[in-house]
Amino acid sequence: MSATPHCREGHIIRYTYEDVLHPVLIRVLARRQLKGCHTLSMVIVNTTSQISTFVLICFPSIQSWQHWLSIPLALLLLLAVGANISILAVIQREQALHEPMYYFLAFLALLDLVLCMSSNPKILGILCFNMKNISLSGCLFQMYIMNSFVGMESATFLLMAYDRYTAICNPLRYPSVITSRFVAKALVFILLRNALLFLPLPILAAGLRYCSRTVIENCICSNLAITSLACDSITVNKVYQLVVGFGLLGSDFSIICLSYFRILWVVLHLQAKGAGAKAFSTCTPHLILISFFYTVMLVWIFTNKMEKEIAPDVPILLNVLHLLVPPALNPIIYGMRTKEIKQSVIKVLSKGKWAPKEK
């Protein structure tokens, strides 16, 4: 709010709704310090009704040509959907892939499908057809899906690291530890953990009053992008996201690092010639996915913290890519680096059909 204006006889002062809410102005008006003003007129915007529709401005600095970005984003979306559906079809069809490691990969493919479809169709609608309006409920639902499913992906990487840790560090116990029952319980735990812990984010955001600003300078309804438009304090929202987001993702990443330090230690002490390299090669696809997932996330976090030093469109683009590029690359990397999946894909393609095998 600008400084309190000096008044003169007959001067009409106009305030916006945000000015009226400012505590300094409230105290000034309460003490009647605006002397000499015979007429005081306040323009208050949306004082009685809650805003229910927002406008998503994808890339504020490149509005004139941002529609050209829809071409690579659409191609990445098609690649992500096609590759993940192919992985799911191959794992479902090939009996040799009905093992815990591939169940985790199939679950990751499902998460990637939901994650890339939760926001990218809307982004393409904004870029291609100027469909910028989004309801408050739609925005909150998109925010919840993105937060909870990113958390589920992180937890899935943790389970895949535990699978590799058990296979390499405790190979004799692997069949009795990593069972189908364990996989089912672990996946249910992932769903419940993230669905419940991220649920307060949209609930807290829905409880705020949105009374003046309607423009979200982002392609995606992130938590801070929405709540920063509220007229109420968002301290609780920020603290909860910080605690839950960094608590879950940070703990997952820490345990993954510890698992791979232990794997590396065991591999380096294997006596058989070539056994270490062969054992560690089974971890390569997983390590690539983990590195890319957390690297892009960390870069996005740091660019948001340095928003004054960089162009505002950079963190927006990184946010979009973080929800699109990993889903597109995950099945490709696993398909190229995992011999069993590669052989199954070649086998299916050589037959020219996706029908289940005849018994």
CSV table of N, CA and C in Angstrom, one decimal, residues 143-254:
chain,number,residue,atom,x,y,z
A,143,MET,N,-4.0,-29.1,-8.3
A,143,MET,CA,-2.9,-28.9,-7.3
A,143,MET,C,-2.7,-30.2,-6.4
A,144,TYR,N,-3.9,-30.8,-6.0
A,144,TYR,CA,-3.8,-32.0,-5.2
A,144,TYR,C,-3.3,-33.2,-5.9
A,145,ILE,N,-3.7,-33.3,-7.1
A,145,ILE,CA,-3.2,-34.5,-8.0
A,145,ILE,C,-1.7,-34.4,-8.2
A,146,MET,N,-1.2,-33.2,-8.5
A,146,MET,CA,0.2,-33.0,-8.8
A,146,MET,C,1.0,-33.2,-7.6
A,147,ASN,N,0.6,-32.7,-6.5
A,147,ASN,CA,1.4,-32.8,-5.2
A,147,ASN,C,1.5,-34.3,-4.8
A,148,SER,N,0.3,-34.9,-4.7
A,148,SER,CA,0.2,-36.3,-4.2
A,148,SER,C,0.9,-37.3,-5.1
A,149,PHE,N,0.8,-37.1,-6.4
A,149,PHE,CA,1.4,-38.0,-7.4
A,149,PHE,C,2.9,-37.9,-7.5
A,150,VAL,N,3.4,-36.6,-7.3
A,150,VAL,CA,4.8,-36.4,-7.3
A,150,VAL,C,5.4,-37.1,-6.1
A,151,GLY,N,4.7,-37.0,-4.9
A,151,GLY,CA,5.1,-37.8,-3.7
A,151,GLY,C,5.0,-39.3,-3.9
A,152,MET,N,4.0,-39.8,-4.7
A,152,MET,CA,4.0,-41.2,-4.9
A,152,MET,C,5.1,-41.7,-5.8
A,153,GLU,N,5.5,-40.8,-6.8
A,153,GLU,CA,6.7,-41.2,-7.6
A,153,GLU,C,7.9,-41.3,-6.8
A,154,SER,N,8.1,-40.3,-5.9
A,154,SER,CA,9.3,-40.4,-5.0
A,154,SER,C,9.3,-41.6,-4.1
A,155,ALA,N,8.2,-42.0,-3.6
A,155,ALA,CA,8.1,-43.2,-2.8
A,155,ALA,C,8.3,-44.5,-3.6
A,156,THR,N,7.8,-44.5,-4.9
A,156,THR,CA,8.1,-45.6,-5.7
A,156,THR,C,9.5,-45.8,-6.0
A,157,PHE,N,10.3,-44.7,-6.2
A,157,PHE,CA,11.7,-44.8,-6.4
A,157,PHE,C,12.4,-45.4,-5.2
A,158,LEU,N,11.8,-45.0,-4.0
A,158,LEU,CA,12.4,-45.6,-2.8
A,158,LEU,C,12.2,-47.1,-2.7
A,159,LEU,N,11.0,-47.5,-3.1
A,159,LEU,CA,10.7,-49.0,-3.1
A,159,LEU,C,11.6,-49.7,-4.1
A,160,MET,N,11.8,-49.1,-5.3
A,160,MET,CA,12.7,-49.7,-6.3
A,160,MET,C,14.1,-49.8,-5.8
A,161,ALA,N,14.6,-48.8,-5.0
A,161,ALA,CA,15.9,-48.8,-4.4
A,161,ALA,C,16.0,-49.9,-3.4
A,162,TYR,N,14.9,-50.1,-2.6
A,162,TYR,CA,14.9,-51.2,-1.6
A,162,TYR,C,15.0,-52.5,-2.3
A,163,ASP,N,14.3,-52.6,-3.4
A,163,ASP,CA,14.3,-53.9,-4.2
A,163,ASP,C,15.7,-54.2,-4.6
A,164,ARG,N,16.4,-53.2,-5.2
A,164,ARG,CA,17.8,-53.5,-5.6
A,164,ARG,C,18.7,-53.7,-4.4
A,165,TYR,N,18.5,-53.0,-3.3
A,165,TYR,CA,19.3,-53.2,-2.1
A,165,TYR,C,19.2,-54.7,-1.6
A,166,THR,N,18.0,-55.2,-1.6
A,166,THR,CA,17.8,-56.5,-1.1
A,166,THR,C,18.3,-57.5,-2.1
A,167,ALA,N,18.2,-57.3,-3.4
A,167,ALA,CA,18.7,-58.3,-4.4
A,167,ALA,C,20.2,-58.4,-4.4
A,168,ILE,N,20.9,-57.3,-4.1
A,168,ILE,CA,22.3,-57.3,-4.2
A,168,ILE,C,23.0,-57.5,-2.8
A,169,CYS,N,22.4,-56.9,-1.8
A,169,CYS,CA,23.1,-57.0,-0.4
A,169,CYS,C,22.6,-58.3,0.3
A,170,ASN,N,21.4,-58.7,0.1
A,170,ASN,CA,20.8,-59.9,0.7
A,170,ASN,C,20.2,-60.8,-0.3
A,171,PRO,N,20.9,-61.3,-1.3
A,171,PRO,CA,20.3,-62.1,-2.4
A,171,PRO,C,19.6,-63.4,-1.9
A,172,LEU,N,20.1,-64.0,-0.8
A,172,LEU,CA,19.4,-65.2,-0.4
A,172,LEU,C,18.1,-65.0,0.2
A,173,ARG,N,17.9,-63.8,0.8
A,173,ARG,CA,16.6,-63.5,1.4
A,173,ARG,C,15.6,-62.8,0.5
A,174,TYR,N,16.1,-62.5,-0.7
A,174,TYR,CA,15.3,-61.7,-1.7
A,174,TYR,C,13.9,-62.4,-2.0
A,175,PRO,N,13.9,-63.7,-2.3
A,175,PRO,CA,12.6,-64.3,-2.6
A,175,PRO,C,11.6,-64.3,-1.5
A,176,SER,N,12.1,-64.3,-0.2
A,176,SER,CA,11.2,-64.4,0.9
A,176,SER,C,10.8,-63.0,1.4
A,177,VAL,N,11.6,-61.9,1.0
A,177,VAL,CA,11.3,-60.6,1.4
A,177,VAL,C,10.5,-59.8,0.4
A,178,ILE,N,10.9,-59.8,-0.8
A,178,ILE,CA,10.2,-59.1,-1.9
A,178,ILE,C,9.2,-60.1,-2.6
A,179,THR,N,8.1,-60.2,-2.0
A,179,THR,CA,7.0,-61.1,-2.5
A,179,THR,C,5.9,-60.3,-3.1
A,180,SER,N,5.0,-61.0,-3.7
A,180,SER,CA,3.8,-60.3,-4.3
A,180,SER,C,3.0,-59.6,-3.2
A,181,ARG,N,2.9,-60.3,-2.0
A,181,ARG,CA,2.2,-59.7,-0.9
A,181,ARG,C,2.9,-58.4,-0.4
A,182,PHE,N,4.2,-58.4,-0.4
A,182,PHE,CA,4.9,-57.2,0.0
A,182,PHE,C,4.7,-56.1,-1.0
A,183,VAL,N,4.7,-56.4,-2.3
A,183,VAL,CA,4.5,-55.4,-3.3
A,183,VAL,C,3.1,-54.8,-3.1
A,184,ALA,N,2.1,-55.6,-2.9
A,184,ALA,CA,0.7,-55.1,-2.8
A,184,ALA,C,0.6,-54.1,-1.5
A,185,LYS,N,1.2,-54.6,-0.4
A,185,LYS,CA,1.1,-53.7,0.8
A,185,LYS,C,1.9,-52.4,0.6
A,186,ALA,N,3.1,-52.5,0.0
A,186,ALA,CA,3.9,-51.3,-0.2
A,186,ALA,C,3.2,-50.3,-1.1
A,187,LEU,N,2.5,-50.8,-2.2
A,187,LEU,CA,1.8,-49.9,-3.1
A,187,LEU,C,0.6,-49.2,-2.4
A,188,VAL,N,-0.1,-50.0,-1.6
A,188,VAL,CA,-1.2,-49.4,-0.9
A,188,VAL,C,-0.7,-48.4,0.1
A,189,PHE,N,0.4,-48.7,0.8
A,189,PHE,CA,1.0,-47.7,1.7
A,189,PHE,C,1.4,-46.4,1.0
A,190,ILE,N,1.9,-46.5,-0.2
A,190,ILE,CA,2.3,-45.3,-1.0
A,190,ILE,C,1.1,-44.5,-1.3
A,191,LEU,N,0.0,-45.1,-1.8
A,191,LEU,CA,-1.2,-44.4,-2.1
A,191,LEU,C,-1.8,-43.7,-0.9
A,192,LEU,N,-1.9,-44.4,0.2
A,192,LEU,CA,-2.5,-43.8,1.4
A,192,LEU,C,-1.6,-42.7,2.0
A,193,ARG,N,-0.3,-42.9,2.1
A,193,ARG,CA,0.6,-42.0,2.7
A,193,ARG,C,0.5,-40.6,2.0
A,194,ASN,N,0.6,-40.6,0.7
A,194,ASN,CA,0.6,-39.4,-0.1
A,194,ASN,C,-0.8,-38.8,-0.2
A,195,ALA,N,-1.8,-39.6,-0.4
A,195,ALA,CA,-3.2,-39.1,-0.6
A,195,ALA,C,-3.6,-38.4,0.7
A,196,LEU,N,-3.3,-38.9,1.9
A,196,LEU,CA,-3.8,-38.4,3.1
A,196,LEU,C,-2.9,-37.2,3.5
A,197,LEU,N,-1.6,-37.3,3.4
A,197,LEU,CA,-0.7,-36.2,3.9
A,197,LEU,C,-0.8,-34.9,3.0
A,198,PHE,N,-1.1,-35.1,1.7
A,198,PHE,CA,-1.2,-33.9,0.9
A,198,PHE,C,-2.7,-33.4,0.8
A,199,LEU,N,-3.6,-34.1,1.4
A,199,LEU,CA,-5.0,-33.6,1.3
A,199,LEU,C,-5.2,-32.3,2.0
A,200,PRO,N,-4.6,-32.0,3.2
A,200,PRO,CA,-4.8,-30.7,3.8
A,200,PRO,C,-4.4,-29.5,2.9
A,201,LEU,N,-3.5,-29.7,1.9
A,201,LEU,CA,-3.1,-28.5,1.1
A,201,LEU,C,-4.3,-27.9,0.4
A,202,PRO,N,-5.1,-28.7,-0.4
A,202,PRO,CA,-6.3,-28.0,-1.0
A,202,PRO,C,-7.4,-27.6,0.0
A,203,ILE,N,-7.5,-28.3,1.1
A,203,ILE,CA,-8.5,-27.9,2.1
A,203,ILE,C,-8.1,-26.6,2.7
A,204,LEU,N,-6.8,-26.4,3.1
A,204,LEU,CA,-6.4,-25.1,3.6
A,204,LEU,C,-6.5,-24.0,2.6
A,205,ALA,N,-6.2,-24.3,1.3
A,205,ALA,CA,-6.3,-23.3,0.3
A,205,ALA,C,-7.8,-22.9,0.0
A,206,ALA,N,-8.7,-23.9,0.1
A,206,ALA,CA,-10.1,-23.6,-0.1
A,206,ALA,C,-10.7,-22.8,1.0
A,207,GLY,N,-10.1,-22.8,2.2
A,207,GLY,CA,-10.6,-22.0,3.3
A,207,GLY,C,-10.2,-20.6,3.3
A,208,LEU,N,-9.4,-20.2,2.3
A,208,LEU,CA,-8.9,-18.8,2.2
A,208,LEU,C,-10.0,-18.0,1.5
A,209,ARG,N,-9.9,-16.6,1.7
A,209,ARG,CA,-10.8,-15.7,0.9
A,209,ARG,C,-10.0,-15.2,-0.3
A,210,TYR,N,-10.6,-15.3,-1.5
A,210,TYR,CA,-10.0,-14.8,-2.7
A,210,TYR,C,-10.9,-13.7,-3.2
A,211,CYS,N,-10.5,-12.4,-3.0
A,211,CYS,CA,-11.4,-11.3,-3.1
A,211,CYS,C,-11.0,-10.3,-4.1
A,212,SER,N,-9.8,-10.3,-4.7
A,212,SER,CA,-9.5,-9.2,-5.6
A,212,SER,C,-8.7,-9.8,-6.8
A,213,ARG,N,-7.5,-10.4,-6.6
A,213,ARG,CA,-6.7,-10.8,-7.7
A,213,ARG,C,-7.2,-12.1,-8.3
A,214,THR,N,-7.1,-12.3,-9.6
A,214,THR,CA,-7.6,-13.5,-10.3
A,214,THR,C,-6.6,-14.1,-11.2
A,215,VAL,N,-5.5,-13.4,-11.4
A,215,VAL,CA,-4.5,-13.8,-12.4
A,215,VAL,C,-3.4,-14.7,-11.8
A,216,ILE,N,-3.2,-15.9,-12.3
A,216,ILE,CA,-2.2,-16.8,-11.8
A,216,ILE,C,-1.1,-16.8,-12.9
A,217,GLU,N,0.1,-16.2,-12.6
A,217,GLU,CA,1.2,-16.2,-13.6
A,217,GLU,C,1.9,-17.5,-13.6
A,218,ASN,N,1.3,-18.5,-14.1
A,218,ASN,CA,1.8,-19.8,-14.2
A,218,ASN,C,0.9,-20.6,-15.1
A,219,CYS,N,1.5,-21.7,-15.6
A,219,CYS,CA,0.7,-22.7,-16.4
A,219,CYS,C,-0.1,-23.7,-15.6
A,220,ILE,N,0.3,-23.8,-14.3
A,220,ILE,CA,-0.1,-24.8,-13.4
A,220,ILE,C,-0.6,-24.2,-12.1
A,221,CYS,N,-1.6,-24.8,-11.5
A,221,CYS,CA,-2.1,-24.4,-10.2
A,221,CYS,C,-1.3,-25.0,-9.1
A,222,SER,N,-0.1,-24.4,-8.9
A,222,SER,CA,0.6,-24.9,-7.7
A,222,SER,C,0.1,-24.3,-6.5
A,223,ASN,N,0.5,-24.8,-5.3
A,223,ASN,CA,-0.1,-24.3,-4.0
A,223,ASN,C,0.2,-22.8,-3.8
A,224,LEU,N,1.5,-22.4,-4.0
A,224,LEU,CA,1.8,-21.0,-3.7
A,224,LEU,C,1.2,-20.1,-4.8
A,225,ALA,N,1.1,-20.6,-6.0
A,225,ALA,CA,0.5,-19.7,-7.1
A,225,ALA,C,-0.9,-19.4,-6.8
A,226,ILE,N,-1.7,-20.3,-6.2
A,226,ILE,CA,-3.1,-20.1,-5.8
A,226,ILE,C,-3.2,-19.2,-4.5
A,227,THR,N,-2.5,-19.7,-3.5
A,227,THR,CA,-2.7,-19.1,-2.2
A,227,THR,C,-2.1,-17.7,-2.1
A,228,SER,N,-1.1,-17.3,-3.0
A,228,SER,CA,-0.6,-16.0,-3.0
A,228,SER,C,-1.6,-15.0,-3.4
A,229,LEU,N,-2.7,-15.4,-4.1
A,229,LEU,CA,-3.8,-14.5,-4.5
A,229,LEU,C,-4.8,-14.2,-3.4
A,230,ALA,N,-4.7,-15.0,-2.3
A,230,ALA,CA,-5.7,-14.8,-1.2
A,230,ALA,C,-5.5,-13.5,-0.5
A,231,CYS,N,-6.6,-13.1,0.2
A,231,CYS,CA,-6.5,-11.9,1.0
A,231,CYS,C,-6.2,-12.2,2.4
A,232,ASP,N,-6.2,-13.5,2.8
A,232,ASP,CA,-5.8,-13.9,4.2
A,232,ASP,C,-4.4,-14.3,4.3
A,233,SER,N,-3.9,-14.5,5.5
A,233,SER,CA,-2.6,-14.9,5.7
A,233,SER,C,-2.4,-16.4,5.2
A,234,ILE,N,-1.3,-16.6,4.6
A,234,ILE,CA,-1.0,-18.0,4.0
A,234,ILE,C,0.1,-18.7,4.7
A,235,THR,N,0.5,-18.2,5.9
A,235,THR,CA,1.6,-18.7,6.7
A,235,THR,C,1.4,-20.2,6.9
A,236,VAL,N,0.2,-20.6,7.3
A,236,VAL,CA,-0.1,-22.1,7.6
A,236,VAL,C,0.1,-22.9,6.4
A,237,ASN,N,-0.4,-22.4,5.2
A,237,ASN,CA,-0.2,-23.1,4.0
A,237,ASN,C,1.2,-23.3,3.6
A,238,LYS,N,2.0,-22.3,3.7
A,238,LYS,CA,3.5,-22.3,3.4
A,238,LYS,C,4.2,-23.3,4.3
A,239,VAL,N,3.9,-23.2,5.6
A,239,VAL,CA,4.6,-24.1,6.6
A,239,VAL,C,4.2,-25.6,6.4
A,240,TYR,N,2.9,-25.8,6.1
A,240,TYR,CA,2.5,-27.2,5.9
A,240,TYR,C,3.1,-27.8,4.6
A,241,GLN,N,3.1,-27.0,3.6
A,241,GLN,CA,3.8,-27.5,2.3
A,241,GLN,C,5.2,-27.8,2.5
A,242,LEU,N,5.9,-26.9,3.2
A,242,LEU,CA,7.3,-27.0,3.5
A,242,LEU,C,7.6,-28.3,4.3
A,243,VAL,N,6.8,-28.5,5.4
A,243,VAL,CA,7.1,-29.6,6.3
A,243,VAL,C,6.8,-30.9,5.5
A,244,VAL,N,5.6,-31.0,4.9
A,244,VAL,CA,5.2,-32.3,4.3
A,244,VAL,C,6.0,-32.5,3.0
A,245,GLY,N,6.1,-31.5,2.1
A,245,GLY,CA,6.8,-31.7,0.9
A,245,GLY,C,8.3,-32.1,1.1
A,246,PHE,N,9.0,-31.2,1.8
A,246,PHE,CA,10.4,-31.5,2.0
A,246,PHE,C,10.6,-32.7,3.0
A,247,GLY,N,9.7,-32.9,3.9
A,247,GLY,CA,9.8,-34.0,4.8
A,247,GLY,C,9.7,-35.4,4.1
A,248,LEU,N,8.7,-35.5,3.2
A,248,LEU,CA,8.5,-36.8,2.5
A,248,LEU,C,9.5,-36.9,1.4
A,249,LEU,N,9.7,-36.0,0.6
A,249,LEU,CA,10.6,-36.1,-0.5
A,249,LEU,C,12.1,-36.1,0.0
A,250,GLY,N,12.4,-35.3,1.0
A,250,GLY,CA,13.7,-35.3,1.6
A,250,GLY,C,14.1,-36.7,2.2
A,251,SER,N,13.1,-37.2,3.0
A,251,SER,CA,13.4,-38.5,3.6
A,251,SER,C,13.5,-39.6,2.6
A,252,ASP,N,12.7,-39.6,1.5
A,252,ASP,CA,12.8,-40.6,0.5
A,252,ASP,C,14.2,-40.5,-0.2
A,253,PHE,N,14.6,-39.3,-0.5
A,253,PHE,CA,15.9,-39.2,-1.2
A,253,PHE,C,17.0,-39.6,-0.3
A,254,SER,N,16.9,-39.3,1.0
A,254,SER,CA,18.0,-39.6,1.9
A,254,SER,C,18.2,-41.2,2.0
